[in-house]
Short mmCIF file of C-alpha atoms in Angstrom, two decimals:
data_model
loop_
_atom_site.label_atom_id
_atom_site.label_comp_id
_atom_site.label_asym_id
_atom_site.label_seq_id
_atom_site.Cartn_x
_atom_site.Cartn_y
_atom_site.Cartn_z
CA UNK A 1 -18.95 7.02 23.04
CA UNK A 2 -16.05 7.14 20.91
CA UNK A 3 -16.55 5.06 17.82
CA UNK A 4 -12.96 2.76 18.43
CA UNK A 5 -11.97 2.54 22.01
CA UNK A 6 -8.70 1.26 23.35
CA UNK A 7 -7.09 0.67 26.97
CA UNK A 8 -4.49 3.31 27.30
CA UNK A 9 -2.27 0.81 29.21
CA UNK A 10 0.53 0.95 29.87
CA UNK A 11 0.22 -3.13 29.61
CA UNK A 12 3.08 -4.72 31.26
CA UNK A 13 4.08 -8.24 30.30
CA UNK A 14 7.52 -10.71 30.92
CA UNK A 15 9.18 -10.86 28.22
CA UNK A 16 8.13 -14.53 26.59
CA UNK A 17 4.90 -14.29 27.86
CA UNK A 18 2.03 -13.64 25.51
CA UNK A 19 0.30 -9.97 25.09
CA UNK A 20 -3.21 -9.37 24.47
CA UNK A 21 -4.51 -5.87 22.97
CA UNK A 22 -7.99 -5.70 22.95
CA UNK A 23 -10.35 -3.01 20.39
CA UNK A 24 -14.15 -2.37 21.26
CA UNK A 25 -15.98 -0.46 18.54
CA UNK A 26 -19.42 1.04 18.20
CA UNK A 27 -20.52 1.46 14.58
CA UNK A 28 -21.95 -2.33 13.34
CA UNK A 29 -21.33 -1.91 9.90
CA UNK A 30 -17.49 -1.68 10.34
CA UNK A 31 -15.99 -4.06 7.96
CA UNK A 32 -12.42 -4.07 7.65
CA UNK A 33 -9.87 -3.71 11.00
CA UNK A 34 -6.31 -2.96 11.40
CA UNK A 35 -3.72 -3.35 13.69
CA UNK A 36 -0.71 -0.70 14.14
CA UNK A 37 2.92 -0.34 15.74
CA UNK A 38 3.91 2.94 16.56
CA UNK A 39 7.29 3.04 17.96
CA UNK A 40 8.00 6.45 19.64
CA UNK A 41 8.61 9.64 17.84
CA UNK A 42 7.60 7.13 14.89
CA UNK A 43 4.98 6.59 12.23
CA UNK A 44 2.64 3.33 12.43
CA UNK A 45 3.18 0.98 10.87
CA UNK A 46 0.52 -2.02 9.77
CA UNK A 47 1.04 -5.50 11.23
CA UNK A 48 -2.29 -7.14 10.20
CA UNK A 49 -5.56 -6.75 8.73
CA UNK A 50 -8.35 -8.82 8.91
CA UNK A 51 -11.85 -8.41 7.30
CA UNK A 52 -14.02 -11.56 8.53
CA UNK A 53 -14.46 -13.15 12.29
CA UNK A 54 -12.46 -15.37 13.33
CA UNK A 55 -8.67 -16.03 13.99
CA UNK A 56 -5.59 -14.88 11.69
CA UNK A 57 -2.29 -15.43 12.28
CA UNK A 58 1.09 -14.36 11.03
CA UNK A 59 4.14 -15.18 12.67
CA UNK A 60 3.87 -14.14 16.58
CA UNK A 61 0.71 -12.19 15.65
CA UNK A 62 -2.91 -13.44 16.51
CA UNK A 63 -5.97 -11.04 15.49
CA UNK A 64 -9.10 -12.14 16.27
CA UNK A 65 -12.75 -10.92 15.08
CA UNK A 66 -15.80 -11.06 16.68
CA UNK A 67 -18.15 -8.92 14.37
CA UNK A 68 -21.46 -10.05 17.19
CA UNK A 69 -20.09 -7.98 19.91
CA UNK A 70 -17.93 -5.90 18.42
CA UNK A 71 -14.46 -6.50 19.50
CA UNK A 72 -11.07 -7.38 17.91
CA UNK A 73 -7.92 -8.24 19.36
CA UNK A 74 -4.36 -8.76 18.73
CA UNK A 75 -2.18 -11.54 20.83
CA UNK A 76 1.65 -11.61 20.47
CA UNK A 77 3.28 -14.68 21.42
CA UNK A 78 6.61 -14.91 22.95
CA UNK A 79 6.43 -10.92 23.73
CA UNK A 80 9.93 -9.32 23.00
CA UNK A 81 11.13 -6.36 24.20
CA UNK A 82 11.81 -4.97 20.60
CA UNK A 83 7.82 -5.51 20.86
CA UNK A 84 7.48 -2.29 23.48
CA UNK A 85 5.34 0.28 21.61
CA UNK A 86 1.94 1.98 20.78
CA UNK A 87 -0.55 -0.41 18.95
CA UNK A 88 -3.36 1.61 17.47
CA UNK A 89 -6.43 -0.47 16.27
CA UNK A 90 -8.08 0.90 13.49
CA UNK A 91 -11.30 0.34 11.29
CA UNK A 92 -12.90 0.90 7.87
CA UNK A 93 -16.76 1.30 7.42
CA UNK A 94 -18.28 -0.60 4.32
CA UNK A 95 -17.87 1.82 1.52
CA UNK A 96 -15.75 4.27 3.19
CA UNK A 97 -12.47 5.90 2.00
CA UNK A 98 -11.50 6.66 6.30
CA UNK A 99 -10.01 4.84 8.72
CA UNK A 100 -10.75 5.88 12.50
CA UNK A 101 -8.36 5.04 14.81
CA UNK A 102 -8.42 3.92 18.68
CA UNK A 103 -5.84 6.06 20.63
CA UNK A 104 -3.62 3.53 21.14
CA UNK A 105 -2.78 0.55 24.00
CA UNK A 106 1.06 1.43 24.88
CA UNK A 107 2.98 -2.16 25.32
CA UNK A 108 5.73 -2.79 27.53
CA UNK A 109 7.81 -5.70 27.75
CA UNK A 110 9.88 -6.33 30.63
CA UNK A 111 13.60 -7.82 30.16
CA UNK B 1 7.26 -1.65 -0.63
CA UNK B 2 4.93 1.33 -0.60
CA UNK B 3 7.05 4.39 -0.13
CA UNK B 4 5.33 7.56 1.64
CA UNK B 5 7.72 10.49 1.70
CA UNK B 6 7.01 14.06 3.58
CA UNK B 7 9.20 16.82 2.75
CA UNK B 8 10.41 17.65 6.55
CA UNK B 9 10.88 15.47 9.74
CA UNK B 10 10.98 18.85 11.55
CA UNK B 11 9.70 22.17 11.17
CA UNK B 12 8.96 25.11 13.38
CA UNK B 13 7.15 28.27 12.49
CA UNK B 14 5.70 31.79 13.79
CA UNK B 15 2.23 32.25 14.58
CA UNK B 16 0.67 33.88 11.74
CA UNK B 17 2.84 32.01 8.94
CA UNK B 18 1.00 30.12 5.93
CA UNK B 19 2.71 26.46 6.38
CA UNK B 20 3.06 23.65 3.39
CA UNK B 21 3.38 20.62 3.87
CA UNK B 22 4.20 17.94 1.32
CA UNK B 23 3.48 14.51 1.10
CA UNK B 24 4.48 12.14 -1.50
CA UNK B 25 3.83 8.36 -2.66
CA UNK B 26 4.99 6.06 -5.23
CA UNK B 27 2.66 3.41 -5.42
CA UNK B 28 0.27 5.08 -7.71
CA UNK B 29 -2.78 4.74 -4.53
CA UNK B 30 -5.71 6.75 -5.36
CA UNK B 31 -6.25 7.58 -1.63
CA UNK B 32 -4.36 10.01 0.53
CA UNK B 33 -4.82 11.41 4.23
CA UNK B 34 -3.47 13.75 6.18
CA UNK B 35 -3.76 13.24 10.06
CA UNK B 36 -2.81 14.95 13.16
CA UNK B 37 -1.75 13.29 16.40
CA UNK B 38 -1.61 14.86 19.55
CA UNK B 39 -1.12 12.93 23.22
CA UNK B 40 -4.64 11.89 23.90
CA UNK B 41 -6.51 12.14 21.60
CA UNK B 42 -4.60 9.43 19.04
CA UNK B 43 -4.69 10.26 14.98
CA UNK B 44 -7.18 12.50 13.98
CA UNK B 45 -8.12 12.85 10.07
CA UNK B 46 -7.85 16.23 8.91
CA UNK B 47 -8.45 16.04 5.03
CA UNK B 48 -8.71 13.37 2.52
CA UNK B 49 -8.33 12.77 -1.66
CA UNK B 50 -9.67 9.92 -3.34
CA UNK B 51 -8.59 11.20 -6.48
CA UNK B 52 -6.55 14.12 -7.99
CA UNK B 53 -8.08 17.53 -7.48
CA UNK B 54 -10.61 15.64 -5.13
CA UNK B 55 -11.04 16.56 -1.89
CA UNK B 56 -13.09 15.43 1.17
CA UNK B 57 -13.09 17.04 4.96
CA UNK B 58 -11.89 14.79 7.62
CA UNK B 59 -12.63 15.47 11.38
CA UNK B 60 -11.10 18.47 12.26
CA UNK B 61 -10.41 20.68 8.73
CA UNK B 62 -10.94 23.92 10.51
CA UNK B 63 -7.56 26.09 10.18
CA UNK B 64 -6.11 23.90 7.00
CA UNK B 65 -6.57 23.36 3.77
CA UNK B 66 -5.18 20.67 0.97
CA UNK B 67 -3.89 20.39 -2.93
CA UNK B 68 -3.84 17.63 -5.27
CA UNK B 69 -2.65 18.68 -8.55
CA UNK B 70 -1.12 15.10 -9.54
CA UNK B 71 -1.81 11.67 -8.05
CA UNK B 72 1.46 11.01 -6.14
CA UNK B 73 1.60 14.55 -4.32
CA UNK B 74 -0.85 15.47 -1.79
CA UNK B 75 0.16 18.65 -0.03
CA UNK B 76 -1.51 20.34 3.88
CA UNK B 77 -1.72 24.08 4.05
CA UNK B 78 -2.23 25.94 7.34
CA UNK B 79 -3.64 29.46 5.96
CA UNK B 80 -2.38 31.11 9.08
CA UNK B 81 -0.24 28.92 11.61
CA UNK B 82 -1.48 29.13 15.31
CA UNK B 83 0.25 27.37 18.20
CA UNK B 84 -2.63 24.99 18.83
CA UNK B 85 -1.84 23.69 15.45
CA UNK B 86 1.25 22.38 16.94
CA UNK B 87 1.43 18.82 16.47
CA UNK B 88 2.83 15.50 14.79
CA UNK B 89 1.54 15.55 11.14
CA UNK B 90 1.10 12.26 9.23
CA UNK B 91 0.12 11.82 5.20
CA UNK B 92 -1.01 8.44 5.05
CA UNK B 93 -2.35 6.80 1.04
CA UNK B 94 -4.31 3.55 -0.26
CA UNK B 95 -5.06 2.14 -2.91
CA UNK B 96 -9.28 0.51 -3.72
CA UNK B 97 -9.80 -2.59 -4.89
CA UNK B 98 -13.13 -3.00 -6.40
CA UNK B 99 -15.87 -1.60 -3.75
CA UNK B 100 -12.98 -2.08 -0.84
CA UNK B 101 -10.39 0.19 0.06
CA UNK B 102 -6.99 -1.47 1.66
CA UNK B 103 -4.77 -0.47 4.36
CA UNK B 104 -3.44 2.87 5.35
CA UNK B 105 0.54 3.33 4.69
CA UNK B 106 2.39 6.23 6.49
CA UNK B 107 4.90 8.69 6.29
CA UNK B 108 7.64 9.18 8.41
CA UNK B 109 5.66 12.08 9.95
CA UNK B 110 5.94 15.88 10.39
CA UNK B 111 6.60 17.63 14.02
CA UNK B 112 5.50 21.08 13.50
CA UNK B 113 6.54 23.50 16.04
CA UNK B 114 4.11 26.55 15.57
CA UNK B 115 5.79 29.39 17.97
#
């Protein structure tokens, strides 16, 4: 079992309806989790980071912990087609310098 | 903002070649990465420095090797290019606070065309 899995997608959505990227990961002591936009041909880039369960928000952005089974999340509200791209989940394990990263959900938001 | 430069958005180079690439930050983070990302198989970590003339293997080191001389420059070697090392090449650096280490911040990224 890979240690971060992601749907491939592609996940279609209307544009103004909300997305939802979903993470599963394996290894419990994961502590810290990210959430990346890749655009194509581009690098990610970070849109949040959350380290405890529960809900954080910034702007359109949701992410959402659940440490007990092992899952994190990202919703974006009012989905935009400037949203279309790659998100990569990623974690950090307590007391490690690596991030591992999912291979990606791809997003697509219809006009 | 955290700046991540590499020295080439594109390069392409003959089998057999010894390839450098160069990766540079200004934000004084201890931490830098070099990753590879193919189609499929999303970013995989090649090598990583937690501090200058440190060194750590990643997942898949075979075929490369890495320099840190100073803390802002972190550079990827390929002793002897081979077209499966083909690929989109990302240097990546973060800073620790404390025990904790923060987010990754990227590069633009390298396409390296090994032919």
């Amino acid at each position: 079992q890979k240690e971060v899995e992601q749907n491939s997608g592609p996940l279609s959505v209307p544009e103004g309806a909300i997305a939802s990227l979903n993470c599963t990961y394996s290894d419990r002591v994961s502590q810290s989790f990210f959430w990346y936009r890749q655009y194509s041909g581009k690098s990610p880039e970070l849109i949040m980071s959350i380290y405890s369960n529960g809900d954080k928000e910034d702007g359109r952005f949701t992410a959402q912990l659940n440490k007990a089974s092992q899952y994190v999340s990202l919703l974006i509200r009012d989905s935009q087609p400037s949203d279309s791209a790659t998100y990569l989940c990623a974690l950090r394990m307590d007391s490690s310098y690596k991030l591992i990263f999912g291979s990606g959900t791809r997003l697509l938001v219809r006009p | 903002d955290v700046k991540v430069t590499q020295s080439s958005r594109y390069l392409v180079k003959r089998t057999g070649e010894k390839v450098f690439l160069e990766c540079v930050q200004d934000m004084d983070h201890e931490n830098m990465f070099w990753y590879r990302q193919d189609p499929g198989l999303g970013l995989r970590l090649i090598y990583f420095s937690y501090d200058v003339k440190m060194k750590e293997k990643g997942d898949i080191p075979e075929g490369y090797s890495v320099s840190r001389e100073k803390k802002e420059r972190f550079s990827l070697i390929l002793e002897s290019a081979s077209t499966n090392q083909t690929s989109m090449y990302l240097c990546a650096s973060s800073f620790t606070v404390g025990h904790s280490n923060t987010e990754a911040f990227f590069g633009q990224g390298t396409r390296l065309t090994v032919v």
